[in-house]
GROMACS .gro file of C-alpha atoms in nm:
model
  235
    1UNK     CA    1   0.000   0.000   0.000
    2UNK     CA    2   0.127   0.347  -0.089
    3UNK     CA    3   0.217   0.557   0.210
    4UNK     CA    4  -0.017   0.848   0.276
    5UNK     CA    5   0.162   1.171   0.192
    6UNK     CA    6   0.224   1.389   0.494
    7UNK     CA    7   0.320   1.701   0.299
    8UNK     CA    8   0.185   1.867  -0.012
    9UNK     CA    9   0.399   1.757  -0.306
   10UNK     CA   10   0.484   1.964  -0.611
   11UNK     CA   11   0.275   1.737  -0.834
   12UNK     CA   12  -0.027   1.803  -0.609
   13UNK     CA   13  -0.026   2.178  -0.677
   14UNK     CA   14  -0.235   2.307  -0.966
   15UNK     CA   15  -0.054   2.532  -1.208
   16UNK     CA   16  -0.218   2.855  -1.323
   17UNK     CA   17  -0.300   2.687  -1.656
   18UNK     CA   18  -0.456   2.386  -1.483
   19UNK     CA   19  -0.667   2.606  -1.258
   20UNK     CA   20  -0.785   2.804  -1.558
   21UNK     CA   21  -0.889   2.483  -1.731
   22UNK     CA   22  -1.083   2.363  -1.429
   23UNK     CA   23  -1.275   2.688  -1.389
   24UNK     CA   24  -1.337   2.701  -1.764
   25UNK     CA   25  -1.508   2.361  -1.743
   26UNK     CA   26  -1.717   2.475  -1.447
   27UNK     CA   27  -1.831   2.807  -1.591
   28UNK     CA   28  -1.887   2.687  -1.948
   29UNK     CA   29  -2.076   2.368  -1.856
   30UNK     CA   30  -2.428   2.372  -1.997
   31UNK     CA   31  -2.736   2.152  -1.999
   32UNK     CA   32  -2.734   2.047  -2.366
   33UNK     CA   33  -3.066   1.948  -2.516
   34UNK     CA   34  -3.109   2.042  -2.879
   35UNK     CA   35  -2.773   2.065  -3.051
   36UNK     CA   36  -2.632   1.713  -3.037
   37UNK     CA   37  -2.432   1.588  -3.335
   38UNK     CA   38  -2.473   1.227  -3.451
   39UNK     CA   39  -2.098   1.156  -3.423
   40UNK     CA   40  -2.008   0.854  -3.212
   41UNK     CA   41  -1.827   0.910  -2.883
   42UNK     CA   42  -1.514   0.689  -2.892
   43UNK     CA   43  -1.501   0.420  -2.623
   44UNK     CA   44  -1.176   0.558  -2.482
   45UNK     CA   45  -1.334   0.901  -2.437
   46UNK     CA   46  -1.645   0.754  -2.275
   47UNK     CA   47  -1.416   0.548  -2.053
   48UNK     CA   48  -1.235   0.860  -1.932
   49UNK     CA   49  -1.563   1.031  -1.856
   50UNK     CA   50  -1.702   0.734  -1.664
   51UNK     CA   51  -1.374   0.693  -1.476
   52UNK     CA   52  -1.397   1.057  -1.367
   53UNK     CA   53  -1.749   0.990  -1.241
   54UNK     CA   54  -1.626   0.681  -1.057
   55UNK     CA   55  -1.367   0.895  -0.876
   56UNK     CA   56  -1.630   1.119  -0.717
   57UNK     CA   57  -1.637   1.142  -0.338
   58UNK     CA   58  -1.875   0.899  -0.168
   59UNK     CA   59  -1.989   0.867   0.190
   60UNK     CA   60  -1.807   0.585   0.368
   61UNK     CA   61  -1.632   0.516   0.036
   62UNK     CA   62  -1.933   0.302  -0.052
   63UNK     CA   63  -1.926   0.401  -0.422
   64UNK     CA   64  -2.300   0.336  -0.456
   65UNK     CA   65  -2.326   0.420  -0.826
   66UNK     CA   66  -2.379   0.218  -1.141
   67UNK     CA   67  -2.387   0.354  -1.495
   68UNK     CA   68  -2.631   0.208  -1.748
   69UNK     CA   69  -2.497   0.309  -2.091
   70UNK     CA   70  -2.775   0.315  -2.349
   71UNK     CA   71  -2.722   0.319  -2.727
   72UNK     CA   72  -3.017   0.108  -2.845
   73UNK     CA   73  -3.261   0.334  -3.041
   74UNK     CA   74  -3.560   0.129  -2.928
   75UNK     CA   75  -3.476   0.177  -2.562
   76UNK     CA   76  -3.421   0.549  -2.621
   77UNK     CA   77  -3.761   0.567  -2.790
   78UNK     CA   78  -3.928   0.400  -2.492
   79UNK     CA   79  -3.765   0.649  -2.256
   80UNK     CA   80  -3.866   0.936  -2.485
   81UNK     CA   81  -4.227   0.814  -2.488
   82UNK     CA   82  -4.233   0.830  -2.109
   83UNK     CA   83  -4.076   1.175  -2.117
   84UNK     CA   84  -4.343   1.298  -2.359
   85UNK     CA   85  -4.619   1.184  -2.125
   86UNK     CA   86  -4.449   1.327  -1.816
   87UNK     CA   87  -4.381   1.654  -1.998
   88UNK     CA   88  -4.749   1.695  -2.083
   89UNK     CA   89  -4.834   1.636  -1.718
   90UNK     CA   90  -4.569   1.887  -1.609
   91UNK     CA   91  -4.702   2.157  -1.842
   92UNK     CA   92  -5.040   2.143  -1.672
   93UNK     CA   93  -4.877   2.230  -1.339
   94UNK     CA   94  -4.789   2.584  -1.455
   95UNK     CA   95  -5.029   2.877  -1.479
   96UNK     CA   96  -5.126   2.960  -1.840
   97UNK     CA   97  -4.859   3.221  -1.925
   98UNK     CA   98  -4.576   3.015  -1.778
   99UNK     CA   99  -4.724   2.703  -1.939
  100UNK     CA  100  -4.697   2.858  -2.283
  101UNK     CA  101  -4.331   2.946  -2.224
  102UNK     CA  102  -4.264   2.602  -2.077
  103UNK     CA  103  -4.406   2.428  -2.381
  104UNK     CA  104  -4.167   2.625  -2.601
  105UNK     CA  105  -3.857   2.479  -2.435
  106UNK     CA  106  -3.680   2.169  -2.564
  107UNK     CA  107  -3.607   1.982  -2.244
  108UNK     CA  108  -3.439   1.663  -2.367
  109UNK     CA  109  -3.215   1.515  -2.635
  110UNK     CA  110  -3.291   1.149  -2.569
  111UNK     CA  111  -3.315   1.029  -2.929
  112UNK     CA  112  -3.065   1.275  -3.080
  113UNK     CA  113  -2.779   1.206  -2.838
  114UNK     CA  114  -2.568   0.906  -2.942
  115UNK     CA  115  -2.534   0.795  -2.578
  116UNK     CA  116  -2.774   0.800  -2.286
  117UNK     CA  117  -2.654   0.712  -1.936
  118UNK     CA  118  -2.866   0.632  -1.634
  119UNK     CA  119  -2.678   0.688  -1.309
  120UNK     CA  120  -2.819   0.480  -1.026
  121UNK     CA  121  -2.768   0.435  -0.652
  122UNK     CA  122  -2.738   0.099  -0.478
  123UNK     CA  123  -2.834   0.194  -0.124
  124UNK     CA  124  -2.736  -0.150   0.011
  125UNK     CA  125  -2.392  -0.176  -0.148
  126UNK     CA  126  -2.184  -0.187   0.171
  127UNK     CA  127  -2.446  -0.303   0.420
  128UNK     CA  128  -2.690  -0.129   0.653
  129UNK     CA  129  -2.436   0.074   0.854
  130UNK     CA  130  -2.214   0.311   0.657
  131UNK     CA  131  -1.958   0.558   0.792
  132UNK     CA  132  -2.107   0.905   0.752
  133UNK     CA  133  -2.458   0.781   0.670
  134UNK     CA  134  -2.553   0.685   1.023
  135UNK     CA  135  -2.756   1.003   1.079
  136UNK     CA  136  -2.823   1.138   0.729
  137UNK     CA  137  -2.945   0.839   0.532
  138UNK     CA  138  -2.958   1.024   0.200
  139UNK     CA  139  -2.583   1.080   0.187
  140UNK     CA  140  -2.547   0.790  -0.057
  141UNK     CA  141  -2.784   0.964  -0.298
  142UNK     CA  142  -2.586   1.286  -0.263
  143UNK     CA  143  -2.270   1.088  -0.339
  144UNK     CA  144  -2.423   0.977  -0.670
  145UNK     CA  145  -2.500   1.339  -0.753
  146UNK     CA  146  -2.130   1.413  -0.700
  147UNK     CA  147  -2.059   1.140  -0.957
  148UNK     CA  148  -2.297   1.312  -1.198
  149UNK     CA  149  -2.113   1.642  -1.153
  150UNK     CA  150  -1.776   1.475  -1.210
  151UNK     CA  151  -1.912   1.313  -1.526
  152UNK     CA  152  -2.053   1.645  -1.649
  153UNK     CA  153  -1.731   1.839  -1.599
  154UNK     CA  154  -1.517   1.565  -1.752
  155UNK     CA  155  -1.749   1.555  -2.053
  156UNK     CA  156  -1.722   1.932  -2.092
  157UNK     CA  157  -1.342   1.904  -2.085
  158UNK     CA  158  -1.376   1.650  -2.368
  159UNK     CA  159  -1.601   1.898  -2.558
  160UNK     CA  160  -1.897   1.668  -2.510
  161UNK     CA  161  -2.237   1.802  -2.413
  162UNK     CA  162  -2.454   1.655  -2.138
  163UNK     CA  163  -2.824   1.703  -2.075
  164UNK     CA  164  -3.001   1.588  -1.758
  165UNK     CA  165  -3.356   1.463  -1.822
  166UNK     CA  166  -3.553   1.471  -1.498
  167UNK     CA  167  -3.906   1.478  -1.640
  168UNK     CA  168  -3.960   1.103  -1.623
  169UNK     CA  169  -4.164   0.857  -1.421
  170UNK     CA  170  -3.914   0.675  -1.202
  171UNK     CA  171  -4.098   0.342  -1.195
  172UNK     CA  172  -4.145   0.338  -1.572
  173UNK     CA  173  -3.775   0.415  -1.624
  174UNK     CA  174  -3.685   0.122  -1.397
  175UNK     CA  175  -3.911  -0.106  -1.600
  176UNK     CA  176  -3.760   0.004  -1.933
  177UNK     CA  177  -3.403  -0.049  -1.812
  178UNK     CA  178  -3.471  -0.362  -1.600
  179UNK     CA  179  -3.340  -0.183  -1.289
  180UNK     CA  180  -3.385  -0.395  -0.972
  181UNK     CA  181  -3.637  -0.280  -0.715
  182UNK     CA  182  -3.376  -0.182  -0.455
  183UNK     CA  183  -3.181   0.040  -0.699
  184UNK     CA  184  -3.269   0.411  -0.724
  185UNK     CA  185  -3.231   0.596  -1.056
  186UNK     CA  186  -3.058   0.926  -0.976
  187UNK     CA  187  -2.999   1.086  -1.315
  188UNK     CA  188  -3.084   1.016  -1.679
  189UNK     CA  189  -2.823   1.186  -1.897
  190UNK     CA  190  -2.787   1.246  -2.270
  191UNK     CA  191  -2.430   1.270  -2.404
  192UNK     CA  192  -2.280   1.364  -2.736
  193UNK     CA  193  -2.066   1.606  -2.928
  194UNK     CA  194  -2.239   1.935  -2.988
  195UNK     CA  195  -2.234   2.211  -3.247
  196UNK     CA  196  -2.190   2.473  -2.976
  197UNK     CA  197  -2.233   2.554  -2.608
  198UNK     CA  198  -2.456   2.846  -2.512
  199UNK     CA  199  -2.289   3.143  -2.344
  200UNK     CA  200  -2.556   3.133  -2.074
  201UNK     CA  201  -2.792   2.862  -1.950
  202UNK     CA  202  -3.091   2.852  -2.184
  203UNK     CA  203  -3.346   2.923  -1.911
  204UNK     CA  204  -3.147   3.226  -1.798
  205UNK     CA  205  -3.114   3.355  -2.155
  206UNK     CA  206  -3.485   3.304  -2.214
  207UNK     CA  207  -3.575   3.507  -1.906
  208UNK     CA  208  -3.732   3.213  -1.723
  209UNK     CA  209  -3.511   3.266  -1.419
  210UNK     CA  210  -3.214   3.498  -1.352
  211UNK     CA  211  -2.888   3.390  -1.194
  212UNK     CA  212  -2.903   3.500  -0.831
  213UNK     CA  213  -2.623   3.720  -0.693
  214UNK     CA  214  -2.383   3.514  -0.484
  215UNK     CA  215  -2.395   3.776  -0.206
  216UNK     CA  216  -2.763   3.694  -0.147
  217UNK     CA  217  -2.684   3.328  -0.093
  218UNK     CA  218  -2.393   3.345   0.152
  219UNK     CA  219  -2.442   3.394   0.526
  220UNK     CA  220  -2.181   3.444   0.797
  221UNK     CA  221  -2.190   3.216   1.100
  222UNK     CA  222  -2.572   3.202   1.120
  223UNK     CA  223  -2.861   3.169   0.876
  224UNK     CA  224  -2.973   3.509   0.752
  225UNK     CA  225  -2.664   3.694   0.871
  226UNK     CA  226  -2.526   3.852   0.558
  227UNK     CA  227  -2.159   3.892   0.477
  228UNK     CA  228  -1.996   4.213   0.592
  229UNK     CA  229  -2.081   4.475   0.327
  230UNK     CA  230  -1.761   4.658   0.416
  231UNK     CA  231  -1.572   4.362   0.280
  232UNK     CA  232  -1.697   4.437  -0.068
  233UNK     CA  233  -1.869   4.103  -0.121
  234UNK     CA  234  -1.739   3.852  -0.372
  235UNK     CA  235  -1.575   3.937  -0.703
   0.00000   0.00000   0.00000
């Protein structure tokens, strides 16, 4: 077993160029829905992306995720059919003016994307008692979301777009993909090369919702206690 390093090594420090690349991936990541290209994603590229997801942090190091990689057009069509039904149901939940705007959005790329991936959570993977999950039982689900974020950022670094489709019936998705009863689907993702990435998230650009100022979201020491205005806030 490798010895645990006791001091920060030179190879552990990010260079200015590496930091710039990381923040570029974070700030230019987008939810891609309508601009997928039909080009195949090479297996070695997909492997790098999945390996990045697999290296996400997980509570108790339980690594509760699985990745169902979907390329079969018939399976994609079945998932799309469920989306279409769920999307109609969702539209009815908005008041008329918002409903009209909602119906104008393209909210998935299930059939266009060459690869779909369902990220799941096995909540029993390491037994009933897990370090760090003893008091917050949902920590394993949050760990899988970390895997999704890793996947998304790695894909962006590979110039591959990702779209998260959340307008689905969970039970129907499990039936389509033969997911066992104990397994929880966490995210259904569409992946593929894209013609372009939007400068802003589509919903922000469309005026559906603005990006909130960071200063409104950060408290000091206690909930509701704003940061010191004399400090100038965050750049």
